[in-house]
PDB file of C-alpha atoms in Angstrom:
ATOM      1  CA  UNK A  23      26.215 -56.971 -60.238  1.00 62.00           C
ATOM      2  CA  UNK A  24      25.190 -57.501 -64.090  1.00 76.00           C
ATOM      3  CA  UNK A  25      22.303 -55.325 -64.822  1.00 92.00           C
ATOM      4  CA  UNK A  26      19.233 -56.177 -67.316  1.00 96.00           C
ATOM      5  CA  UNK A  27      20.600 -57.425 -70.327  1.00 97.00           C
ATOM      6  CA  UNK A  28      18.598 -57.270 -73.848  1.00 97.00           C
ATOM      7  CA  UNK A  29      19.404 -59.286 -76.763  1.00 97.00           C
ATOM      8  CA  UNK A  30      19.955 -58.684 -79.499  1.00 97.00           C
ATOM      9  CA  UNK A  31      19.987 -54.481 -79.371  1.00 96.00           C
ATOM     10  CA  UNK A  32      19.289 -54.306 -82.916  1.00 97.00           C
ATOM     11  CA  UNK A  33      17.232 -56.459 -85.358  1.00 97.00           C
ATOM     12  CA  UNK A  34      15.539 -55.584 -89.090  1.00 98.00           C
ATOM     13  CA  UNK A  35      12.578 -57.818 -90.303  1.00 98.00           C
ATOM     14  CA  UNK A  36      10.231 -57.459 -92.953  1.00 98.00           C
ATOM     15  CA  UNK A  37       6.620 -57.164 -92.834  1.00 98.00           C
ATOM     16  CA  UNK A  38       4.649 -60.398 -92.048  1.00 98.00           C
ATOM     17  CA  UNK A  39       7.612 -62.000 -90.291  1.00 98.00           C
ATOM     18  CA  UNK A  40       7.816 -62.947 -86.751  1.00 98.00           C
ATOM     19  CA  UNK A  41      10.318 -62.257 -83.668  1.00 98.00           C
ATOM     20  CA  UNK A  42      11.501 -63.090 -80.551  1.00 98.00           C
ATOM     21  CA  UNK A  43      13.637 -60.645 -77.608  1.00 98.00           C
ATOM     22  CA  UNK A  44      15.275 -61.629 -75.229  1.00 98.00           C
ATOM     23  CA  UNK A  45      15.802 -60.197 -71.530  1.00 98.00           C
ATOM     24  CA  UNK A  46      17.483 -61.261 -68.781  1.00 97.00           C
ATOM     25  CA  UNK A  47      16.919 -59.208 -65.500  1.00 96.00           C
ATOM     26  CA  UNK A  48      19.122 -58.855 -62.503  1.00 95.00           C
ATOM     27  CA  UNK A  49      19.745 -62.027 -60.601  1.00 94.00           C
ATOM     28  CA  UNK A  50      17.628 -62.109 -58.152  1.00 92.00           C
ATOM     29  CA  UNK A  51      14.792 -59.937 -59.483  1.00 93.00           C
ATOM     30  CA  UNK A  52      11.505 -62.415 -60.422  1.00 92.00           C
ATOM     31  CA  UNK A  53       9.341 -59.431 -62.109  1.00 92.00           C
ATOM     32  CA  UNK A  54       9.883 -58.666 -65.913  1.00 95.00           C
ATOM     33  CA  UNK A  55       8.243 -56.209 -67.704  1.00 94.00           C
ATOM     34  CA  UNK A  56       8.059 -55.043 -71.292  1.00 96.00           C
ATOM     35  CA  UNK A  57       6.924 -51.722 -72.544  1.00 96.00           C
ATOM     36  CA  UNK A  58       7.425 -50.162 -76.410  1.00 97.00           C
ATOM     37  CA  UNK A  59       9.066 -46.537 -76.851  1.00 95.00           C
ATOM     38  CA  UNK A  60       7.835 -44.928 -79.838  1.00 94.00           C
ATOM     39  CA  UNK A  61       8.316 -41.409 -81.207  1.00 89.00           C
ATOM     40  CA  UNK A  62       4.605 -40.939 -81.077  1.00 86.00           C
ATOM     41  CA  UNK A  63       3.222 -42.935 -78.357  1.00 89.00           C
ATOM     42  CA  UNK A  64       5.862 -42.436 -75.749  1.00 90.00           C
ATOM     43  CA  UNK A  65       6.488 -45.346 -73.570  1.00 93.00           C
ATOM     44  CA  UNK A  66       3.890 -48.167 -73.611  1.00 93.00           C
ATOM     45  CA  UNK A  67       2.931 -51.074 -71.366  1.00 92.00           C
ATOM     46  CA  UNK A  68       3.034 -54.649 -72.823  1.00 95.00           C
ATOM     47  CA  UNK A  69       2.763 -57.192 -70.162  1.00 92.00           C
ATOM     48  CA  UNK A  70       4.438 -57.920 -66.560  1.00 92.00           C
ATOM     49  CA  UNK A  71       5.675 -61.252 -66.098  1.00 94.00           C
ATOM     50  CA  UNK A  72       6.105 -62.721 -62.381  1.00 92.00           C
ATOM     51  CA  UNK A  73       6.923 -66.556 -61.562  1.00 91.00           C
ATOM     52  CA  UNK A  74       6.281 -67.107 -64.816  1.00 94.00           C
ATOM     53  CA  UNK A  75       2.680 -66.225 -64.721  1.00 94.00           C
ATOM     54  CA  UNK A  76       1.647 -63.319 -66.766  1.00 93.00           C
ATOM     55  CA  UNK A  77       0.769 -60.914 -64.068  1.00 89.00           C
ATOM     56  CA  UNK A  78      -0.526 -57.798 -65.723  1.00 87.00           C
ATOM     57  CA  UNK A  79      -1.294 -56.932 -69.453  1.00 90.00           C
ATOM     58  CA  UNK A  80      -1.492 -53.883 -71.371  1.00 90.00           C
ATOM     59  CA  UNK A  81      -3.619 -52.822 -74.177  1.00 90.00           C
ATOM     60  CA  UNK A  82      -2.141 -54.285 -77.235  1.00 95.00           C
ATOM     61  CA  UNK A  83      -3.317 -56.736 -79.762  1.00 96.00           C
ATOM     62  CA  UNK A  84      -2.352 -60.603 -79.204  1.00 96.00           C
ATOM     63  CA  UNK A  85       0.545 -60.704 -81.910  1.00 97.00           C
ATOM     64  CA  UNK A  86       2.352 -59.717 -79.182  1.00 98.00           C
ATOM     65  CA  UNK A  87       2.914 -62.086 -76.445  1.00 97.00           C
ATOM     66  CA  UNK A  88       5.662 -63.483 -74.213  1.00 97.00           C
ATOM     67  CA  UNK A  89       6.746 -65.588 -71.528  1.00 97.00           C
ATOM     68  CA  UNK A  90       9.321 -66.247 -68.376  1.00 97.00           C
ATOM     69  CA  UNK A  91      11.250 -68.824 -67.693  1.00 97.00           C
ATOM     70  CA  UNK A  92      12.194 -70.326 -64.649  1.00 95.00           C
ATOM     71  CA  UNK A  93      15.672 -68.650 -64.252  1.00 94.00           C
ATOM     72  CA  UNK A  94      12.820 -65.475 -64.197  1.00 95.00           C
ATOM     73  CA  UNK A  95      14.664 -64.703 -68.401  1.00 97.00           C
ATOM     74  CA  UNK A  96      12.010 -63.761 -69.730  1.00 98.00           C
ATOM     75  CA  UNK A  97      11.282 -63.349 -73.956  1.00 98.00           C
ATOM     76  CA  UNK A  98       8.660 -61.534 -75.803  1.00 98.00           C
ATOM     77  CA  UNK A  99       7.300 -62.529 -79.235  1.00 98.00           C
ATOM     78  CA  UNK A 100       5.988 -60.390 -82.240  1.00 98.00           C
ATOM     79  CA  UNK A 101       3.977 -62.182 -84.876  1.00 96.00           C
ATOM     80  CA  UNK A 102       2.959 -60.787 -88.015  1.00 97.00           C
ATOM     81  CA  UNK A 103       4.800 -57.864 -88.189  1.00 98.00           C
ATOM     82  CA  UNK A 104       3.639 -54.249 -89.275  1.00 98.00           C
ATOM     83  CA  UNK A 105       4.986 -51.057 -90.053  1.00 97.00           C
ATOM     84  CA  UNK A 106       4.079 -50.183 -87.103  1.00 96.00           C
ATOM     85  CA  UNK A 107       5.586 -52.182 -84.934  1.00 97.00           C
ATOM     86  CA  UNK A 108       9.049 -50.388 -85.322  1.00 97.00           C
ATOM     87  CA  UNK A 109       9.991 -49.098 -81.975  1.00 97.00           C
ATOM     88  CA  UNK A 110      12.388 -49.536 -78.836  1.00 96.00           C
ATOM     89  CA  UNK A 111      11.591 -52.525 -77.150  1.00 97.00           C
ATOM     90  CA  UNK A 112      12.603 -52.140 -73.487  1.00 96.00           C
ATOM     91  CA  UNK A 113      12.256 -54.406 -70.453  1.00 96.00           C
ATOM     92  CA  UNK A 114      12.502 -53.280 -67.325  1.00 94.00           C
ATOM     93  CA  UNK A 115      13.288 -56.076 -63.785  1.00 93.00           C
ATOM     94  CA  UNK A 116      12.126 -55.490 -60.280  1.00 90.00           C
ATOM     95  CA  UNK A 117      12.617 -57.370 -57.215  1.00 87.00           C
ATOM     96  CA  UNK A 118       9.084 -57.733 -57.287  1.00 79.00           C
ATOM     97  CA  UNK A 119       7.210 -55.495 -59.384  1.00 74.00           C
ATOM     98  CA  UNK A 120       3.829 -54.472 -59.332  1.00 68.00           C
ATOM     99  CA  UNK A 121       2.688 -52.641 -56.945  1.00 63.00           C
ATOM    100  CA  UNK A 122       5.660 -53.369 -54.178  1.00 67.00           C
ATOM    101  CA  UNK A 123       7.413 -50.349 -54.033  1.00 68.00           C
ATOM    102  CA  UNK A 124      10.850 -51.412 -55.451  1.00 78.00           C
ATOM    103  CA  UNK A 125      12.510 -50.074 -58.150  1.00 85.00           C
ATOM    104  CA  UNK A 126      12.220 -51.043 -61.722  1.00 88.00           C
ATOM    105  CA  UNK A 127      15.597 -51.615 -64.034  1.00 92.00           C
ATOM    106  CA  UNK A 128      15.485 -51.072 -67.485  1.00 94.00           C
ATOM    107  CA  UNK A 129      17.900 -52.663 -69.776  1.00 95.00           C
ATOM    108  CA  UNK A 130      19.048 -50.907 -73.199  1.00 94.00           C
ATOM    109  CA  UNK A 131      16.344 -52.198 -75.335  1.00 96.00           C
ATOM    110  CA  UNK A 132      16.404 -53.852 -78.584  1.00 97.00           C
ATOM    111  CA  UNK A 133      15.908 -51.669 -81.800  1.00 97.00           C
ATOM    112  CA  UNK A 134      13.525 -53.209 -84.015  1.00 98.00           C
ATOM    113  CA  UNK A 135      12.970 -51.914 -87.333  1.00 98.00           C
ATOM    114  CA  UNK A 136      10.259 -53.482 -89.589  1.00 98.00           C
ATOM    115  CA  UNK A 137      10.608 -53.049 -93.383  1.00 97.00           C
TER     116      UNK A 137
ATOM    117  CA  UNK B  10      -6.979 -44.258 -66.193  1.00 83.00           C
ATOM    118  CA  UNK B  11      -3.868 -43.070 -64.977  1.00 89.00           C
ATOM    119  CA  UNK B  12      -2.524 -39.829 -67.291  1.00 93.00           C
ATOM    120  CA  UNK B  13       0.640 -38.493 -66.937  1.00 96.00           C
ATOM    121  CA  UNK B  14       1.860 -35.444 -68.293  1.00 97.00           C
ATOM    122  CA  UNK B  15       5.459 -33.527 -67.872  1.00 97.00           C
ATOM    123  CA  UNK B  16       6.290 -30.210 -68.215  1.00 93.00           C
ATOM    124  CA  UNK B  17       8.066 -28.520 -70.493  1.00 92.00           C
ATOM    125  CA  UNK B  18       8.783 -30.785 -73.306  1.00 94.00           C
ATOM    126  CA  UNK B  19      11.939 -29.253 -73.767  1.00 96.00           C
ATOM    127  CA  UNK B  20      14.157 -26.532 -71.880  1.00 96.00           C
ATOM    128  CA  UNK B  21      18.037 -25.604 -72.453  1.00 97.00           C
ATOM    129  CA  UNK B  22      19.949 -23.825 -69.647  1.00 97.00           C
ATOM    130  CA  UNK B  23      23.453 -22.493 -69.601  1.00 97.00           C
ATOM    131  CA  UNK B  24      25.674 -25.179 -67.340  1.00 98.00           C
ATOM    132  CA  UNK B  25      25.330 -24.239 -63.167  1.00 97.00           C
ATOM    133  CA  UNK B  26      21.756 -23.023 -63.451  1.00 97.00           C
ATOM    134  CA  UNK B  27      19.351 -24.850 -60.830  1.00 97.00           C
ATOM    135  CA  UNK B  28      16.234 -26.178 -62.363  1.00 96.00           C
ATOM    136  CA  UNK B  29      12.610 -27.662 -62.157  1.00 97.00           C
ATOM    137  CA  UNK B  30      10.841 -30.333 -63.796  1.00 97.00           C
ATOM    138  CA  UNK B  31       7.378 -30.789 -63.409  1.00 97.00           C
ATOM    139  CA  UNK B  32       5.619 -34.136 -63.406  1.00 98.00           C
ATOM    140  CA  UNK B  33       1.696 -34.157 -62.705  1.00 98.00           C
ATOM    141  CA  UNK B  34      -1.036 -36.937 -62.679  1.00 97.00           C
ATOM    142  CA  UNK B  35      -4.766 -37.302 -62.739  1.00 96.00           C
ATOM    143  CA  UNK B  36      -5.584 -39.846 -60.286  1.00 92.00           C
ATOM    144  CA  UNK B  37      -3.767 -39.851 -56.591  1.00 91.00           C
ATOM    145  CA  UNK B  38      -3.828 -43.682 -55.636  1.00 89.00           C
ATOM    146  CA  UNK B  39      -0.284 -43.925 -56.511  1.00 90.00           C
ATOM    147  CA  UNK B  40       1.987 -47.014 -55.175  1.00 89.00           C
ATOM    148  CA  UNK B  41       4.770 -44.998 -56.226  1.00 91.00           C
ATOM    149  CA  UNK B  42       6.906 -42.214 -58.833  1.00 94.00           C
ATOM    150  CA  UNK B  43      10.001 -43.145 -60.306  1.00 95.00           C
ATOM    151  CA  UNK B  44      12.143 -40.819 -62.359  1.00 97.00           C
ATOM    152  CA  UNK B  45      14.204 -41.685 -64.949  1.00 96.00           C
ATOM    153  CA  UNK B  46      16.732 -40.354 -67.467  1.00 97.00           C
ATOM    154  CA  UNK B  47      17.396 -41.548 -70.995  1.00 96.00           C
ATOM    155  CA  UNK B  48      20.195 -40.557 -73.135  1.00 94.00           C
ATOM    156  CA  UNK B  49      19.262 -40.769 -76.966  1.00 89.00           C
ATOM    157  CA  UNK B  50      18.442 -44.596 -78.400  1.00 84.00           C
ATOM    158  CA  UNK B  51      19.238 -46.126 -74.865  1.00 87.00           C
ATOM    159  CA  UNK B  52      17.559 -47.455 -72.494  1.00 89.00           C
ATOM    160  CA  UNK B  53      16.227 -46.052 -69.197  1.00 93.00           C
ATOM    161  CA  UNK B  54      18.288 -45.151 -65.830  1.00 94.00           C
ATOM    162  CA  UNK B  55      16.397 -45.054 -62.571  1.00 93.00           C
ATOM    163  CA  UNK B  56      17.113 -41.559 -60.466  1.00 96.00           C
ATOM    164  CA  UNK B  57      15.123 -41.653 -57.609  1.00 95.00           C
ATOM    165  CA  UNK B  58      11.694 -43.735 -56.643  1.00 93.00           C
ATOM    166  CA  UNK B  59       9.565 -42.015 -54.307  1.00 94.00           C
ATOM    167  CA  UNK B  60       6.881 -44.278 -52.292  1.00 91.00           C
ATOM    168  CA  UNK B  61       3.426 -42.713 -52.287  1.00 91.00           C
ATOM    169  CA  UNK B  62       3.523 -42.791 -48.290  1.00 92.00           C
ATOM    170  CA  UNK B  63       7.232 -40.190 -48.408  1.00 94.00           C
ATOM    171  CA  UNK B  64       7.332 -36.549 -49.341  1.00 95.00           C
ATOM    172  CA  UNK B  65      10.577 -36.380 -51.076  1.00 96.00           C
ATOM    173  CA  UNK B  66      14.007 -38.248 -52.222  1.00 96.00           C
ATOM    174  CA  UNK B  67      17.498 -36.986 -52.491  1.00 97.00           C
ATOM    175  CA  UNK B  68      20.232 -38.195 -54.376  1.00 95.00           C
ATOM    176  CA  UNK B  69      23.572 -35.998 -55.024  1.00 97.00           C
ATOM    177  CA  UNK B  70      22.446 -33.190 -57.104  1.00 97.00           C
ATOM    178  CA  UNK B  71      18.870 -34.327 -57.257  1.00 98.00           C
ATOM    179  CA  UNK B  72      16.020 -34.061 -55.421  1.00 98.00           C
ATOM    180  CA  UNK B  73      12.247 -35.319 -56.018  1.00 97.00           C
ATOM    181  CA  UNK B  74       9.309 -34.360 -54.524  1.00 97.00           C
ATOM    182  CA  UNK B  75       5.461 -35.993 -54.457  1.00 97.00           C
ATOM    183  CA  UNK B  76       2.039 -34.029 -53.576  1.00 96.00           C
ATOM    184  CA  UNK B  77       0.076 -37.015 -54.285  1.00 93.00           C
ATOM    185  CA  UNK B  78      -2.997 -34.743 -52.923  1.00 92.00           C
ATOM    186  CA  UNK B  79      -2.324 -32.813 -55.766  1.00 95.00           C
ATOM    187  CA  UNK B  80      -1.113 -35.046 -58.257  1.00 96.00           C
ATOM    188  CA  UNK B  81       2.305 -33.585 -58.538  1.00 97.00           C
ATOM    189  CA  UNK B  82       5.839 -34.564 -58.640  1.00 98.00           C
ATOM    190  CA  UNK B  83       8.969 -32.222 -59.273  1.00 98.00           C
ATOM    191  CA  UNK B  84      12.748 -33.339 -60.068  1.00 97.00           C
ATOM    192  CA  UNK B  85      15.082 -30.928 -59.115  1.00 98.00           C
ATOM    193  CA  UNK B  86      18.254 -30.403 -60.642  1.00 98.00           C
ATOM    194  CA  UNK B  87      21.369 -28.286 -58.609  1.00 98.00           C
ATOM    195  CA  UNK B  88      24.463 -26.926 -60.219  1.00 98.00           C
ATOM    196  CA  UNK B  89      23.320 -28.443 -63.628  1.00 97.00           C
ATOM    197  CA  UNK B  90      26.327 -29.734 -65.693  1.00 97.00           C
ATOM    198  CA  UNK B  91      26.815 -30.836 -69.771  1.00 97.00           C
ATOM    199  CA  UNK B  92      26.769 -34.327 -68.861  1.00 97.00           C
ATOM    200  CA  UNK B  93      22.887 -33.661 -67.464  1.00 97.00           C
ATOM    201  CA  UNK B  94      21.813 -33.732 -70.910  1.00 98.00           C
ATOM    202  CA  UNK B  95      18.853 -36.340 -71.293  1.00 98.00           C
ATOM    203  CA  UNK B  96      15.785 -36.956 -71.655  1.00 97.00           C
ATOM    204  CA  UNK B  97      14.065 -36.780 -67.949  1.00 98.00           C
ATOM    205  CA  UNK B  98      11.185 -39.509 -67.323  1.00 97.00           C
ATOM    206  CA  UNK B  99       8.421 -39.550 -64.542  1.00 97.00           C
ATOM    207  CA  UNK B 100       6.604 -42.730 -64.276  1.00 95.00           C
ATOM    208  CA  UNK B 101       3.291 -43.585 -61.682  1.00 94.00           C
ATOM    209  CA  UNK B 102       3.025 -47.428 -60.334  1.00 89.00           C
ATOM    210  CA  UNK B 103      -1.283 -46.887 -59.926  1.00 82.00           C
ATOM    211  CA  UNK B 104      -3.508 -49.515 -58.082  1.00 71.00           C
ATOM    212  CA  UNK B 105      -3.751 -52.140 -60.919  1.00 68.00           C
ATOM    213  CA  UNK B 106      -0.256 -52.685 -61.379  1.00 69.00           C
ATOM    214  CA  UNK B 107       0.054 -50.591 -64.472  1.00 77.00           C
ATOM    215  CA  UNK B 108       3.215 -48.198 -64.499  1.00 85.00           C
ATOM    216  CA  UNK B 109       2.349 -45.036 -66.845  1.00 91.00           C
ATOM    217  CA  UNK B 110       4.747 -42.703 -67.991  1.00 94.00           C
ATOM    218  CA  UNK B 111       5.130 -39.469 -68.996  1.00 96.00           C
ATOM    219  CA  UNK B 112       6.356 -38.768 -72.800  1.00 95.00           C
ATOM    220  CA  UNK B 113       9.264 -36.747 -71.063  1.00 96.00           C
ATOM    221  CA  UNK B 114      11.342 -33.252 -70.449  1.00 97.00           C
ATOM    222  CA  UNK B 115      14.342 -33.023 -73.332  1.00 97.00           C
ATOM    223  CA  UNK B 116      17.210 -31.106 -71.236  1.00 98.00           C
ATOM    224  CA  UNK B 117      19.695 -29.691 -72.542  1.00 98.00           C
ATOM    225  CA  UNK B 118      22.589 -27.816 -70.870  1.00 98.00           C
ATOM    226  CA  UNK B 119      24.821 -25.768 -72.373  1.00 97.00           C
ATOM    227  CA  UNK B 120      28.485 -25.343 -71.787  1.00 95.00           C
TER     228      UNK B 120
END
């Protein structure tokens, strides 16, 4: 079967812009999360996303936010863009997530490089 | 909160040596460890998952253990090859939902 799929894998954007990922998970799978991979920070938790409802959040500021869909695709949304924010995107699916004991999938991530 | 830290950052072996990797972790109420590897600018592939309640997982050439009493989790690699080469990534599912990973073990083996 198709595994997680991240679009698009690479994306430039200059300070103060916005953007928007896109993941879709295995079929099947309802939990989404999203976590940033930095040189320096390692690999960070954003937010879980189950039946559409937000389920868990990690400690970043609110310029970055997302939401599921239905279908359980899920997208994740970067406003006002710093420096900073260049990193490896990654989002990872699960059957269920959280704290259910099945394993997490992890698509290929989107590259995003802020200028 | 959850810290995870792996050991060594980085370790090269000539190809067919076994080896450790060490994953540890500060509090015990784990759901579950997952191991990962990551080859450069990709994204992550799942190895093994361990469920706080079992002791260890095996998986061809692998094998992963969990002390949770201890806070401890070690990926063993048999017969290392080339293709091996990754980064190697432990991550903890704690109480609150929260997976926390460790910033990694750089392999590389040499042919």
């Amino acid at each position: 079967k198709a595994g997680v799929t991240q679009t698009p894998r690479y994306l430039i954007k200059t300070r103060g812009q916005q953007v928007t990922l896109s993941c879709s998970p295995i079929s099947g799978h309802r939990s989404v999360s999203w976590y940033q991979q930095t040189p320096g920070q390692g690999l960070q938790f954003l937010f879980e996303y189950f039946s559409e409802t937000q389920r868990n959040k990690g400690n970043f500021p609110g310029r970055f936010s997302g939401r599921q869909f239905s279908n359980s695709r899920s997208e994740m949304n970067v406003s006002t863009l710093e420096l900073g924010d260049s990193a490896l995107y990654l989002c990872a699916s699960s059957l269920w997530g959280g704290t259910s004991n099945t394993e997490a999938f992890f698509g290929q991530g989107t590259r995003l490089t802020v200028v | 909160k959850q810290e995870v830290t792996q050991i060594p950052a980085a370790l090269s072996v000539p190809e067919g040596e076994n080896l450790v990797l060490n994953c540890s972790f500060t509090d015990s109420a784990i759901y579950n460890l997952q191991w990962f590897r990551q080859d450069p600018g990709k994204g992550l592939t799942s190895l093994l998952l361990i469920q706080s309640s079992q002791r260890e997982q095996t998986s061809g050439r692998l094998n992963a253990s969990l002390d949770k009493s201890s806070g401890r989790s070690t990926l063993y690699i048999a017969a290392s090859q080339p293709g091996d080469s990754a980064t190697y990534l432990c991550a903890v599912m704690s109480n609150n939902n929260d997976m926390r990973f460790g910033a990694g073990t750089r392999l590389t083996v040499k042919p």
